[in-house]
Tab-separated table of C-alpha atoms (C1' of nucleotides) in Angstrom:
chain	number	residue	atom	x	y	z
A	7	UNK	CA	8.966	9.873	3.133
A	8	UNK	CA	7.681	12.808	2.127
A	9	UNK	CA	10.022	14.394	-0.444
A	10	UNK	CA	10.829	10.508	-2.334
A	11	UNK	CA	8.280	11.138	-5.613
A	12	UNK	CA	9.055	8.893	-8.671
A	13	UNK	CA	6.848	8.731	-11.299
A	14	UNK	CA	6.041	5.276	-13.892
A	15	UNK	CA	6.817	4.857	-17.230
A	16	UNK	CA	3.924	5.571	-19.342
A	17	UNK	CA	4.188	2.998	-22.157
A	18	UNK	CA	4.360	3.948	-25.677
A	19	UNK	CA	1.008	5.036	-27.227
A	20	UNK	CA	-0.344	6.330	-23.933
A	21	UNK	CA	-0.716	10.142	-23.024
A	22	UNK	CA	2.027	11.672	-21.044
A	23	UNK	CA	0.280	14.349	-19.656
A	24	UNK	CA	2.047	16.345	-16.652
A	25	UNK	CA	1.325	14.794	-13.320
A	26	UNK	CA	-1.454	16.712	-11.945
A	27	UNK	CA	-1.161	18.050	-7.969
A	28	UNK	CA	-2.877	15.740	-5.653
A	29	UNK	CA	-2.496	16.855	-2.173
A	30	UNK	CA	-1.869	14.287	0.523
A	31	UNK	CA	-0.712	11.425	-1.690
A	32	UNK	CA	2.586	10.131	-1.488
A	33	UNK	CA	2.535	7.911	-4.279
A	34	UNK	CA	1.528	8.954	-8.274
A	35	UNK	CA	-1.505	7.670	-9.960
A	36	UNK	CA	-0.070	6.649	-12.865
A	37	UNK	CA	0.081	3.344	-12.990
A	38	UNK	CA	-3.912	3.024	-12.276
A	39	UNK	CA	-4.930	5.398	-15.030
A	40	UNK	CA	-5.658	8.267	-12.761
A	41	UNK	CA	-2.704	10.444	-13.713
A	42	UNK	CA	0.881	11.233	-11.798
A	43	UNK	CA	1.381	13.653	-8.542
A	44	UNK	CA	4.142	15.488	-6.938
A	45	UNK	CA	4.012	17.641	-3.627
A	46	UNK	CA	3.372	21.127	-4.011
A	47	UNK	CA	6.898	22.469	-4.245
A	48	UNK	CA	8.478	19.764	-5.628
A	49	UNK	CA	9.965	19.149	-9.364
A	50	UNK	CA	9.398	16.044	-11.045
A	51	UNK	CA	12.882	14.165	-11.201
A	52	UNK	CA	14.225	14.547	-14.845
A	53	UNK	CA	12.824	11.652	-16.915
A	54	UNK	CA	15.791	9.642	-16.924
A	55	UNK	CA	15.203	9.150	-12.885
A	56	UNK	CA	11.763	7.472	-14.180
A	57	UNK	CA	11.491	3.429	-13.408
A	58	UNK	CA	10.466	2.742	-17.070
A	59	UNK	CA	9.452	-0.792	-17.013
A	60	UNK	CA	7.676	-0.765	-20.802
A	61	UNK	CA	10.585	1.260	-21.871
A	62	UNK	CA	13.482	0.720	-20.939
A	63	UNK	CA	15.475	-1.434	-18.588
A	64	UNK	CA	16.702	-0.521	-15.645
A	65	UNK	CA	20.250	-0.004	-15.798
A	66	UNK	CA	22.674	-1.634	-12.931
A	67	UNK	CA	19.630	-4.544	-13.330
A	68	UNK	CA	20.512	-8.398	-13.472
A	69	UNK	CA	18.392	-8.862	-16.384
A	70	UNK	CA	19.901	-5.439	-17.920
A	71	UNK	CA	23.407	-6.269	-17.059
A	72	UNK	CA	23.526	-10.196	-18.257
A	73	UNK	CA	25.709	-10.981	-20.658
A	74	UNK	CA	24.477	-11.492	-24.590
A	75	UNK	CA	24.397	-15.413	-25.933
A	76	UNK	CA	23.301	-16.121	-29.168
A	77	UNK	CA	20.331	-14.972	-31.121
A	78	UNK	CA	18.390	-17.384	-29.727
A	79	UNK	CA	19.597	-16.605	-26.243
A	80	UNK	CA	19.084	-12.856	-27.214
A	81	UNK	CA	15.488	-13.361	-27.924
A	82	UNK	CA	14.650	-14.949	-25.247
A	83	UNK	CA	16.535	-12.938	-23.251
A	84	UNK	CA	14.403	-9.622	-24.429
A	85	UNK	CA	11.104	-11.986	-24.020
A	86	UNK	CA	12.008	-12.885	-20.385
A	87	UNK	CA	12.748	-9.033	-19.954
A	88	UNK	CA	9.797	-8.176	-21.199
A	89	UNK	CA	7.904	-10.524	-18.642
A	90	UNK	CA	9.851	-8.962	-16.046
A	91	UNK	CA	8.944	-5.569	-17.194
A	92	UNK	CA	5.596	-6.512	-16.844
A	93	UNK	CA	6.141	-8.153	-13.534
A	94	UNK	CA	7.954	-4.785	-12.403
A	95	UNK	CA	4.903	-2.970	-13.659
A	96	UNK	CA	2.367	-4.815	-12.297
A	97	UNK	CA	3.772	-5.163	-8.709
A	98	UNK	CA	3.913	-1.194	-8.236
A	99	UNK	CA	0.146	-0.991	-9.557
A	100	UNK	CA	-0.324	-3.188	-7.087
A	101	UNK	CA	1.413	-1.191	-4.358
A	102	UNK	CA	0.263	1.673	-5.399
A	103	UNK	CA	-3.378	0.293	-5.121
A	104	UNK	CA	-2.643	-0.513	-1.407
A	105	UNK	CA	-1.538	2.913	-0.582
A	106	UNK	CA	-4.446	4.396	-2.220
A	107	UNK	CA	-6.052	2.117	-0.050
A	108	UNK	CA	-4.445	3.284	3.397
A	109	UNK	CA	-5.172	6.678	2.165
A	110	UNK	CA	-8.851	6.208	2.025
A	111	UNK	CA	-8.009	4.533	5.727
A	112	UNK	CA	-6.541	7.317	6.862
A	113	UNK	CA	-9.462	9.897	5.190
A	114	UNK	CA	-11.794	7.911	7.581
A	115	UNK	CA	-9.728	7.881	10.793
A	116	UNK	CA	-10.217	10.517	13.238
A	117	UNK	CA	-6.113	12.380	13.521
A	118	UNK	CA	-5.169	15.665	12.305
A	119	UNK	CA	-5.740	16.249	8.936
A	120	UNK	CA	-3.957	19.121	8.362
A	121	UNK	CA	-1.439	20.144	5.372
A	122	UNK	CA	1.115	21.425	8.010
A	123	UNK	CA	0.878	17.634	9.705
A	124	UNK	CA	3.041	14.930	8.698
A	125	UNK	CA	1.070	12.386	6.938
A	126	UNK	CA	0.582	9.179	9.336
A	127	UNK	CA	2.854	6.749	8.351
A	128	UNK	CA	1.502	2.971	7.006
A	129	UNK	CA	2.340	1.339	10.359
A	130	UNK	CA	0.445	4.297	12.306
A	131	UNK	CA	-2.136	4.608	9.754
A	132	UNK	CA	-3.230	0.651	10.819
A	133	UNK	CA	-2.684	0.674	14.480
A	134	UNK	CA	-4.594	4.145	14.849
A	135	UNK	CA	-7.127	2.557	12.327
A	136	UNK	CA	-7.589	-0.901	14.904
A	137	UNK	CA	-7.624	1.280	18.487
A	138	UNK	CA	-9.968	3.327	16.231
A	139	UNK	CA	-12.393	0.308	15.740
A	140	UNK	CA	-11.853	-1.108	19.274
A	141	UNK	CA	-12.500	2.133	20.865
A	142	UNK	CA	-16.226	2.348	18.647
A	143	UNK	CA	-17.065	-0.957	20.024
A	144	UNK	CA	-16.475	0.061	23.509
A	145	UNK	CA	-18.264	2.515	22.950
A	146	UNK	CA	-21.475	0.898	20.891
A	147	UNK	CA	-21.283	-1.566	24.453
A	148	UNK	CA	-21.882	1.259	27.015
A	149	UNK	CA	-24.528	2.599	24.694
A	150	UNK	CA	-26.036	-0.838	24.839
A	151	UNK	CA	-25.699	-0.653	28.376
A	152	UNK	CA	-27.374	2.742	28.883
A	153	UNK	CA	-30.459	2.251	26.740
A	154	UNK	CA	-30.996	-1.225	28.579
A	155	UNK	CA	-30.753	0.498	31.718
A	156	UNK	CA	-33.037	3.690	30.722
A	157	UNK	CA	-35.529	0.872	29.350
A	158	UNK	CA	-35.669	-0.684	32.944
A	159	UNK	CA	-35.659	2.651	34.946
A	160	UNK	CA	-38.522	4.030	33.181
A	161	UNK	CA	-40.287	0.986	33.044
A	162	UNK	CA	-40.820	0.692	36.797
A	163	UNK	CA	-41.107	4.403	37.513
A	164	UNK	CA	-44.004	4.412	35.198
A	165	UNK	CA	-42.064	7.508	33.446
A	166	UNK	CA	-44.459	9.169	30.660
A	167	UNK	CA	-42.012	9.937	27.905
A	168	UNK	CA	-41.505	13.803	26.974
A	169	UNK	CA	-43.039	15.375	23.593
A	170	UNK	CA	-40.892	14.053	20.989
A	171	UNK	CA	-39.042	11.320	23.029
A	172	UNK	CA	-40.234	7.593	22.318
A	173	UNK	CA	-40.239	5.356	25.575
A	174	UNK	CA	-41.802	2.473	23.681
A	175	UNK	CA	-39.056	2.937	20.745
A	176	UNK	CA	-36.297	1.962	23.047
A	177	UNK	CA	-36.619	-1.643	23.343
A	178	UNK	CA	-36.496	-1.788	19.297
A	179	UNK	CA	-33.250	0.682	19.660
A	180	UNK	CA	-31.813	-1.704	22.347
A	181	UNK	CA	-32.424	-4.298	19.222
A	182	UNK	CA	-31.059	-1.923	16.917
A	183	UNK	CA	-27.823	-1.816	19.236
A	184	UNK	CA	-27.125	-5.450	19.308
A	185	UNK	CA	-24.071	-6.922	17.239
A	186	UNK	CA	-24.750	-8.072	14.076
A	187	UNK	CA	-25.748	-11.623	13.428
A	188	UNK	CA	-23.164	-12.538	11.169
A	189	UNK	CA	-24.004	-16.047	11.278
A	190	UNK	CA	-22.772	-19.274	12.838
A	191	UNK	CA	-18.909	-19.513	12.148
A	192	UNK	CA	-17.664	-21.066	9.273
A	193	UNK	CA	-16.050	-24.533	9.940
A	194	UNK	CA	-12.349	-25.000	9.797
A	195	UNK	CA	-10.409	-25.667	6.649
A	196	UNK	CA	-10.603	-29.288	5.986
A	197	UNK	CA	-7.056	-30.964	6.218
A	198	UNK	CA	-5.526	-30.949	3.167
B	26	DT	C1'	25.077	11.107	10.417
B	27	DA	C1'	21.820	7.596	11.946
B	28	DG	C1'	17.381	6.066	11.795
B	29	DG	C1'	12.738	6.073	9.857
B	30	DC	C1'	9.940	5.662	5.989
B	31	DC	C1'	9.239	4.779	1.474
B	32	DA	C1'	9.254	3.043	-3.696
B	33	DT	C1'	10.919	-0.245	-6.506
B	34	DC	C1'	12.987	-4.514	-8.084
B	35	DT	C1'	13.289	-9.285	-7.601
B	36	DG	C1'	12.558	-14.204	-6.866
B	37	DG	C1'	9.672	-17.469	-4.606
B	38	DT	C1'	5.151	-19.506	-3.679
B	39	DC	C1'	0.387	-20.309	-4.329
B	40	DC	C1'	-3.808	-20.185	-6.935
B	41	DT	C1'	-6.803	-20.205	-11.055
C	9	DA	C1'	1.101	-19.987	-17.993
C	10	DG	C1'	-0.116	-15.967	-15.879
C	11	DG	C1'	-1.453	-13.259	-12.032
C	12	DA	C1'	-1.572	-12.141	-7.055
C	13	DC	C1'	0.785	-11.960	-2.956
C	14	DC	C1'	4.784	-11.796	-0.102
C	15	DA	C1'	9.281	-10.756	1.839
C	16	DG	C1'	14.135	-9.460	1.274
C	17	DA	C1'	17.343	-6.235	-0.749
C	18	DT	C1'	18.539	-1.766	-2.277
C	19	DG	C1'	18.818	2.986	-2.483
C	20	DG	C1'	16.726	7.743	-1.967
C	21	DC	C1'	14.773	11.417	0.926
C	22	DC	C1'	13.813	13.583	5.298
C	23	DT	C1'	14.275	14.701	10.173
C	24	DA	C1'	16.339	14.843	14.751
DNA sequence: TAGGCCATCTGGTCCT
DNA sequence: AGGACCAGATGGCCTA
């Protein structure tokens, strides 16, 4: 979705600078301290579109739009709306971590990065990421395969490597090609 | 206009 | 108790 751009509540005490133009983000950086963002071309919505957790409710809410008790139920009412607040407010940090998080994803996967290309989406972004990682091993295996094989081949021919070109170095890059030892696998979760 | 994608709110569950 | 994580609901924007 690219034209959807909201923006978060700053609350009270904190700068309110302008967001600042981030290109390729869909989401604002507000809520981790790194400042807000809108599209190139795009207004920010008027404030009172703004989710404003440490502000102000929400109207059309539950919590906004249940009905007043007592004092004591009032108070505890704007506690428990506070802690929702802060609920509200922590839960888009924490989306808004994640999609900074597919966004480094998809600064590392191989598509077309390209302003006049839609941005992949969050499923694409994984699936292109996993065939991305599949295809590398594949293609760490044949490696494997063809430095074993050159190691043999020359071995027997008696091949003198060429200026610049280590022979004996292959058996240590064969050994550089292996998997990872990551270790024995860790036993199963003991029955709770 | 329907469908896709997204941000946000919300309540539940689990963990520390 | 508070925080992290998750999934459902809701509503907005965009494109075919």
């Amino acid at each position: 979705m690219e034209g959807r751009r909201t923006w978060d509540g700053v609350p009270l005490g904190e700068s309110h600078s302008p967001p600042q133009s981030v290109p390729g983000r869909r989401t604002p950086l507000g809520a981790v301290g790194l400042g807000g963002f809108y599209m190139q071309g795009h207004q920010p919505p008027p404030q009172h579109c703004y989710p404003t957790d440490e502000n102000q409710p929400e109207p059309g809410t539950s919590y906004a739009q249940r009905p007043l008790g007592d004092g004591k139920s009032k108070q505890k009412m704007r506690q428990g709306k506070n802690v929702r607040l802060n609920i509200n407010a922590r839960e888009r940090r924490r989306m808004h971590d994640l999609n900074d998080a597919l966004d480094e994803l998809r600064s590392v996967i191989p598509y077309a990065h390209s302003p006049s290309v839609r941005k992949l989406s969050k499923i694409a972004t994984l699936l292109l990421a996993k065939n991305y990682i599949l295809m590398q091993a594949s293609a760490l295996e044949e490696l494997r395969r063809l430095v074993a094989y050159l190691q043999g081949t020359a071995t027997a021919a008696g091949i003198v490597a060429p200026p610049g070109f280590d022979l004996a170095g292959l058996p240590a890059t064969a050994k550089l090609l292996q998997p990872p030892n990551l270790g024995p696998p860790a036993p199963p979760d003991p029955p709770s």
